[in-house]
Amino acid sequence: FLQETTYKFMKSAEDLVLGNAGQVNKATKAEKAELLTYIDSYRFSGLTITETFPAPSEGEAEIAFTCMLKSRGVKDGKEEEGSTSEFLDKNEVTFSEKSTFQLMKNGKGWAYVDGITDYEGTTLAEAFPRKNADGSEVKSADELLEAQAEAKAKAKAELEKTLAEARAVKEAEAAAKAAAKAAMS
C-alpha cells in the first residue's frame, strides 16, 4: 500500500493529477524493493496520530504521527530465529513523522508526497561506536572536517606569527644598518 500510494513512485506528477499509477523505471522499482525490505525489517506498534494541520493548499493534507519501531531480526528478507542481537531484542525507537499527502485527481485516494522524520532512542551507531585500532572512536565526516578546519586555522595563525616575527627582525636589521651608517657619517 505504501509503495502504491507514494507520490515519488508514480510515473509523474501528471499521472498523479490524472489519477493514473503509471509505469515505473528500474531505479524506482529497486527503490520500492529497498523500501519494502526496510519496512519488513521492523515491527511497528502503537501508531498514533498526534496532530492534524490545516490544509496547506487545496487537495493537500498534513498529519503528524508517532509509533514504536523494533527490529524483527530479518536476514535476507526473512524473519529468522536467532538472527537478532540482545540489543535489537530490547531496543525500541520512537519514530515520528509529519507527512504531506495530496488528493488524487480522481478523488479516489491520497498519495504520500513527503515527510519530516525524527526519532528518539538509541541507534546501533550510538550503542556501538566504531573504534580505531588504538581504541579511539572513529570520527564522523563532520568531525573530521571540523578538526581539519581547526588545524588549518592554527597553522595559519602560526604562519602569520612567524611572518610578523620575520618582518620585525628585518625591520630591526634595517634600523641597525641605518643607525650604523648614520654613526659612520
PDB file of C-alpha atoms in Angstrom:
ATOM      1  CA  PHE A   1       0.000   0.000   0.000  1.00  0.00           C
ATOM      2  CA  LEU A   2       2.728   2.457   0.973  1.00  0.00           C
ATOM      3  CA  GLN A   3       4.575   1.861  -2.276  1.00  0.00           C
ATOM      4  CA  GLU A   4       1.466   2.233  -4.414  1.00  0.00           C
ATOM      5  CA  THR A   5       0.415   5.464  -2.716  1.00  0.00           C
ATOM      6  CA  THR A   6       3.769   7.224  -2.569  1.00  0.00           C
ATOM      7  CA  TYR A   7       3.979  10.162  -4.955  1.00  0.00           C
ATOM      8  CA  LYS A   8       7.632   9.598  -5.898  1.00  0.00           C
ATOM      9  CA  PHE A   9       6.858   6.046  -7.050  1.00  0.00           C
ATOM     10  CA  MET A  10       4.251   7.202  -9.518  1.00  0.00           C
ATOM     11  CA  LYS A  11       5.314   7.833 -13.099  1.00  0.00           C
ATOM     12  CA  SER A  12       4.959  11.618 -12.911  1.00  0.00           C
ATOM     13  CA  ALA A  13       3.098  14.468 -11.293  1.00  0.00           C
ATOM     14  CA  GLU A  14       0.821  14.440 -14.340  1.00  0.00           C
ATOM     15  CA  ASP A  15      -0.095  10.830 -13.569  1.00  0.00           C
ATOM     16  CA  LEU A  16      -0.922  11.878 -10.027  1.00  0.00           C
ATOM     17  CA  VAL A  17      -3.202  14.639 -11.284  1.00  0.00           C
ATOM     18  CA  LEU A  18      -4.850  12.284 -13.776  1.00  0.00           C
ATOM     19  CA  GLY A  19      -5.159   9.557 -11.151  1.00  0.00           C
ATOM     20  CA  ASN A  20      -3.051   7.033 -13.073  1.00  0.00           C
ATOM     21  CA  ALA A  21      -0.425   4.949 -11.307  1.00  0.00           C
ATOM     22  CA  GLY A  22       1.703   4.847 -14.476  1.00  0.00           C
ATOM     23  CA  GLN A  23       4.731   2.692 -15.194  1.00  0.00           C
ATOM     24  CA  VAL A  24       7.924   2.989 -13.211  1.00  0.00           C
ATOM     25  CA  ASN A  25      11.533   2.627 -14.303  1.00  0.00           C
ATOM     26  CA  LYS A  26      14.102   0.115 -12.990  1.00  0.00           C
ATOM     27  CA  ALA A  27      15.630   2.551 -10.478  1.00  0.00           C
ATOM     28  CA  THR A  28      12.226   3.239  -8.981  1.00  0.00           C
ATOM     29  CA  LYS A  29      11.490  -0.490  -8.810  1.00  0.00           C
ATOM     30  CA  ALA A  30      14.770  -1.020  -6.947  1.00  0.00           C
ATOM     31  CA  GLU A  31      13.933   1.819  -4.552  1.00  0.00           C
ATOM     32  CA  LYS A  32      10.485   0.330  -3.939  1.00  0.00           C
ATOM     33  CA  ALA A  33      12.071  -3.066  -3.169  1.00  0.00           C
ATOM     34  CA  GLU A  34      14.524  -1.422  -0.760  1.00  0.00           C
ATOM     35  CA  LEU A  35      11.668   0.395   0.996  1.00  0.00           C
ATOM     36  CA  LEU A  36       9.731  -2.833   1.358  1.00  0.00           C
ATOM     37  CA  THR A  37      12.781  -4.628   2.803  1.00  0.00           C
ATOM     38  CA  TYR A  38      13.300  -1.750   5.249  1.00  0.00           C
ATOM     39  CA  ILE A  39       9.663  -1.742   6.341  1.00  0.00           C
ATOM     40  CA  ASP A  40       9.627  -5.516   6.686  1.00  0.00           C
ATOM     41  CA  SER A  41      12.683  -5.396   8.958  1.00  0.00           C
ATOM     42  CA  TYR A  42      10.730  -3.615  11.741  1.00  0.00           C
ATOM     43  CA  ARG A  43       7.709  -4.266  13.882  1.00  0.00           C
ATOM     44  CA  PHE A  44       5.564  -1.146  14.049  1.00  0.00           C
ATOM     45  CA  SER A  45       3.395  -0.719  17.135  1.00  0.00           C
ATOM     46  CA  GLY A  46       1.393   1.982  18.870  1.00  0.00           C
ATOM     47  CA  LEU A  47       0.690   4.057  15.767  1.00  0.00           C
ATOM     48  CA  THR A  48      -0.880   7.285  16.992  1.00  0.00           C
ATOM     49  CA  ILE A  49      -1.881  10.356  15.008  1.00  0.00           C
ATOM     50  CA  THR A  50      -0.577  13.156  17.186  1.00  0.00           C
ATOM     51  CA  GLU A  51      -1.738  16.189  15.222  1.00  0.00           C
ATOM     52  CA  THR A  52      -3.602  17.245  12.097  1.00  0.00           C
ATOM     53  CA  PHE A  53      -2.860  20.519  10.385  1.00  0.00           C
ATOM     54  CA  PRO A  54      -4.882  22.949   8.274  1.00  0.00           C
ATOM     55  CA  ALA A  55      -4.539  22.099   4.586  1.00  0.00           C
ATOM     56  CA  PRO A  56      -1.538  23.977   3.159  1.00  0.00           C
ATOM     57  CA  SER A  57      -3.406  24.182  -0.155  1.00  0.00           C
ATOM     58  CA  GLU A  58      -6.447  22.710  -1.909  1.00  0.00           C
ATOM     59  CA  GLY A  59      -6.218  18.951  -2.159  1.00  0.00           C
ATOM     60  CA  GLU A  60      -3.394  18.571   0.374  1.00  0.00           C
ATOM     61  CA  ALA A  61      -3.365  17.319   3.927  1.00  0.00           C
ATOM     62  CA  GLU A  62      -0.741  17.130   6.657  1.00  0.00           C
ATOM     63  CA  ILE A  63      -0.737  14.871   9.677  1.00  0.00           C
ATOM     64  CA  ALA A  64       1.807  14.032  12.359  1.00  0.00           C
ATOM     65  CA  PHE A  65       2.098  10.560  13.805  1.00  0.00           C
ATOM     66  CA  THR A  66       4.293   8.557  16.108  1.00  0.00           C
ATOM     67  CA  CYS A  67       4.920   4.842  16.537  1.00  0.00           C
ATOM     68  CA  MET A  68       7.379   2.429  18.083  1.00  0.00           C
ATOM     69  CA  LEU A  69       9.867   0.570  15.888  1.00  0.00           C
ATOM     70  CA  LYS A  70      11.607  -2.618  16.927  1.00  0.00           C
ATOM     71  CA  SER A  71      13.845  -4.797  14.776  1.00  0.00           C
ATOM     72  CA  ARG A  72      12.298  -8.033  13.563  1.00  0.00           C
ATOM     73  CA  GLY A  73      15.645  -9.776  13.187  1.00  0.00           C
ATOM     74  CA  VAL A  74      15.333 -10.039   9.432  1.00  0.00           C
ATOM     75  CA  LYS A  75      18.027 -11.827   7.457  1.00  0.00           C
ATOM     76  CA  ASP A  76      17.876 -11.903   3.660  1.00  0.00           C
ATOM     77  CA  GLY A  77      14.329 -10.543   3.769  1.00  0.00           C
ATOM     78  CA  LYS A  78      13.065 -13.337   6.079  1.00  0.00           C
ATOM     79  CA  GLU A  79      12.479 -13.247   9.803  1.00  0.00           C
ATOM     80  CA  GLU A  80      14.734 -15.884  11.325  1.00  0.00           C
ATOM     81  CA  GLU A  81      15.177 -17.398  14.740  1.00  0.00           C
ATOM     82  CA  GLY A  82      18.429 -16.223  16.306  1.00  0.00           C
ATOM     83  CA  SER A  83      19.097 -13.527  13.708  1.00  0.00           C
ATOM     84  CA  THR A  84      18.784 -10.725  16.261  1.00  0.00           C
ATOM     85  CA  SER A  85      21.093  -9.492  18.963  1.00  0.00           C
ATOM     86  CA  GLU A  86      20.310  -8.722  22.582  1.00  0.00           C
ATOM     87  CA  PHE A  87      20.477  -5.030  21.706  1.00  0.00           C
ATOM     88  CA  LEU A  88      17.952  -5.408  18.871  1.00  0.00           C
ATOM     89  CA  ASP A  89      15.688  -7.602  21.011  1.00  0.00           C
ATOM     90  CA  LYS A  90      15.477  -4.946  23.737  1.00  0.00           C
ATOM     91  CA  ASN A  91      15.832  -1.690  21.821  1.00  0.00           C
ATOM     92  CA  GLU A  92      12.772   0.239  20.668  1.00  0.00           C
ATOM     93  CA  VAL A  93      12.874   3.552  18.875  1.00  0.00           C
ATOM     94  CA  THR A  94      10.088   6.111  18.969  1.00  0.00           C
ATOM     95  CA  PHE A  95       9.630   7.234  15.368  1.00  0.00           C
ATOM     96  CA  SER A  96       7.677  10.348  14.440  1.00  0.00           C
ATOM     97  CA  GLU A  97       6.819  11.966  11.139  1.00  0.00           C
ATOM     98  CA  LYS A  98       4.871  14.932   9.815  1.00  0.00           C
ATOM     99  CA  SER A  99       3.536  13.696   6.473  1.00  0.00           C
ATOM    100  CA  THR A 100       2.110  15.576   3.500  1.00  0.00           C
ATOM    101  CA  PHE A 101      -0.484  13.893   1.294  1.00  0.00           C
ATOM    102  CA  GLN A 102      -2.079  15.044  -1.960  1.00  0.00           C
ATOM    103  CA  LEU A 103      -5.568  14.129  -3.093  1.00  0.00           C
ATOM    104  CA  MET A 104      -5.519  12.245  -6.363  1.00  0.00           C
ATOM    105  CA  LYS A 105      -7.371  13.933  -9.203  1.00  0.00           C
ATOM    106  CA  ASN A 106      -9.930  11.150  -9.448  1.00  0.00           C
ATOM    107  CA  GLY A 107     -10.706  11.730  -5.743  1.00  0.00           C
ATOM    108  CA  LYS A 108     -10.294   8.019  -5.001  1.00  0.00           C
ATOM    109  CA  GLY A 109      -7.419   8.303  -2.563  1.00  0.00           C
ATOM    110  CA  TRP A 110      -4.463  10.172  -1.253  1.00  0.00           C
ATOM    111  CA  ALA A 111      -0.815   9.959  -2.305  1.00  0.00           C
ATOM    112  CA  TYR A 112       2.050  10.360   0.156  1.00  0.00           C
ATOM    113  CA  VAL A 113       4.198  13.286  -1.039  1.00  0.00           C
ATOM    114  CA  ASP A 114       6.806  13.980   1.635  1.00  0.00           C
ATOM    115  CA  GLY A 115       7.555  13.776   5.312  1.00  0.00           C
ATOM    116  CA  ILE A 116       9.768  15.237   8.006  1.00  0.00           C
ATOM    117  CA  THR A 117      11.009  12.497  10.330  1.00  0.00           C
ATOM    118  CA  ASP A 118      12.592  12.272  13.764  1.00  0.00           C
ATOM    119  CA  TYR A 119      13.312   9.564  16.297  1.00  0.00           C
ATOM    120  CA  GLU A 120      14.039   9.128  19.985  1.00  0.00           C
ATOM    121  CA  GLY A 121      16.065   6.165  21.103  1.00  0.00           C
ATOM    122  CA  THR A 122      19.439   4.576  20.695  1.00  0.00           C
ATOM    123  CA  THR A 123      20.697   3.689  17.240  1.00  0.00           C
ATOM    124  CA  LEU A 124      23.192   0.905  16.600  1.00  0.00           C
ATOM    125  CA  ALA A 125      25.847   3.509  15.836  1.00  0.00           C
ATOM    126  CA  GLU A 126      25.194   5.206  19.175  1.00  0.00           C
ATOM    127  CA  ALA A 127      25.108   1.936  21.117  1.00  0.00           C
ATOM    128  CA  PHE A 128      28.215   0.520  19.477  1.00  0.00           C
ATOM    129  CA  PRO A 129      30.537   3.348  18.402  1.00  0.00           C
ATOM    130  CA  ARG A 130      33.126   2.260  15.883  1.00  0.00           C
ATOM    131  CA  LYS A 131      36.677   2.146  17.232  1.00  0.00           C
ATOM    132  CA  ASN A 132      40.069   2.625  15.630  1.00  0.00           C
ATOM    133  CA  ALA A 133      42.862   0.101  16.229  1.00  0.00           C
ATOM    134  CA  ASP A 134      44.137   2.265  19.104  1.00  0.00           C
ATOM    135  CA  GLY A 135      40.696   2.163  20.788  1.00  0.00           C
ATOM    136  CA  SER A 136      39.737   5.746  19.960  1.00  0.00           C
ATOM    137  CA  GLU A 137      36.305   6.370  18.440  1.00  0.00           C
ATOM    138  CA  VAL A 138      36.046   6.680  14.680  1.00  0.00           C
ATOM    139  CA  LYS A 139      35.174  10.267  13.859  1.00  0.00           C
ATOM    140  CA  SER A 140      32.304  11.232  11.593  1.00  0.00           C
ATOM    141  CA  ALA A 141      32.951  13.124   8.356  1.00  0.00           C
ATOM    142  CA  ASP A 142      31.699  16.332  10.003  1.00  0.00           C
ATOM    143  CA  GLU A 143      34.052  15.849  12.952  1.00  0.00           C
ATOM    144  CA  LEU A 144      36.969  15.205  10.594  1.00  0.00           C
ATOM    145  CA  LEU A 145      36.172  18.331   8.562  1.00  0.00           C
ATOM    146  CA  GLU A 146      35.887  20.395  11.742  1.00  0.00           C
ATOM    147  CA  ALA A 147      39.244  19.079  13.025  1.00  0.00           C
ATOM    148  CA  GLN A 148      40.823  19.791   9.637  1.00  0.00           C
ATOM    149  CA  ALA A 149      39.457  23.369   9.664  1.00  0.00           C
ATOM    150  CA  GLU A 150      40.783  23.887  13.209  1.00  0.00           C
ATOM    151  CA  ALA A 151      44.216  22.547  12.200  1.00  0.00           C
ATOM    152  CA  LYS A 152      44.304  24.853   9.161  1.00  0.00           C
ATOM    153  CA  ALA A 153      43.317  27.869  11.289  1.00  0.00           C
ATOM    154  CA  LYS A 154      46.011  27.024  13.851  1.00  0.00           C
ATOM    155  CA  ALA A 155      48.656  26.572  11.124  1.00  0.00           C
ATOM    156  CA  LYS A 156      47.623  29.862   9.524  1.00  0.00           C
ATOM    157  CA  ALA A 157      47.882  31.703  12.853  1.00  0.00           C
ATOM    158  CA  GLU A 158      51.343  30.193  13.476  1.00  0.00           C
ATOM    159  CA  LEU A 159      52.468  31.169   9.969  1.00  0.00           C
ATOM    160  CA  GLU A 160      51.208  34.740  10.440  1.00  0.00           C
ATOM    161  CA  LYS A 161      53.053  34.935  13.782  1.00  0.00           C
ATOM    162  CA  THR A 162      56.281  33.644  12.169  1.00  0.00           C
ATOM    163  CA  LEU A 163      55.939  36.144   9.304  1.00  0.00           C
ATOM    164  CA  ALA A 164      55.348  39.009  11.749  1.00  0.00           C
ATOM    165  CA  GLU A 165      58.447  37.980  13.719  1.00  0.00           C
ATOM    166  CA  ALA A 166      60.481  37.796  10.476  1.00  0.00           C
ATOM    167  CA  ARG A 167      59.272  41.295   9.478  1.00  0.00           C
ATOM    168  CA  ALA A 168      60.221  42.619  12.919  1.00  0.00           C
ATOM    169  CA  VAL A 169      63.737  41.095  12.614  1.00  0.00           C
ATOM    170  CA  LYS A 170      64.120  42.555   9.105  1.00  0.00           C
ATOM    171  CA  GLU A 171      62.973  45.991  10.305  1.00  0.00           C
ATOM    172  CA  ALA A 172      65.389  45.797  13.278  1.00  0.00           C
ATOM    173  CA  GLU A 173      68.251  44.843  10.932  1.00  0.00           C
ATOM    174  CA  ALA A 174      67.363  47.726   8.612  1.00  0.00           C
ATOM    175  CA  ALA A 175      67.202  50.126  11.580  1.00  0.00           C
ATOM    176  CA  ALA A 176      70.581  48.863  12.861  1.00  0.00           C
ATOM    177  CA  LYS A 177      72.142  49.325   9.395  1.00  0.00           C
ATOM    178  CA  ALA A 178      70.690  52.814   9.167  1.00  0.00           C
ATOM    179  CA  ALA A 179      71.995  53.677  12.661  1.00  0.00           C
ATOM    180  CA  ALA A 180      75.438  52.288  11.822  1.00  0.00           C
ATOM    181  CA  LYS A 181      75.506  54.264   8.566  1.00  0.00           C
ATOM    182  CA  ALA A 182      74.454  57.424  10.380  1.00  0.00           C
ATOM    183  CA  ALA A 183      77.121  56.866  13.024  1.00  0.00           C
ATOM    184  CA  MET A 184      79.823  56.500  10.322  1.00  0.00           C
ATOM    185  CA  SER A 185      78.952  59.669   8.608  1.00  0.00           C
TER     186      SER A 185
END
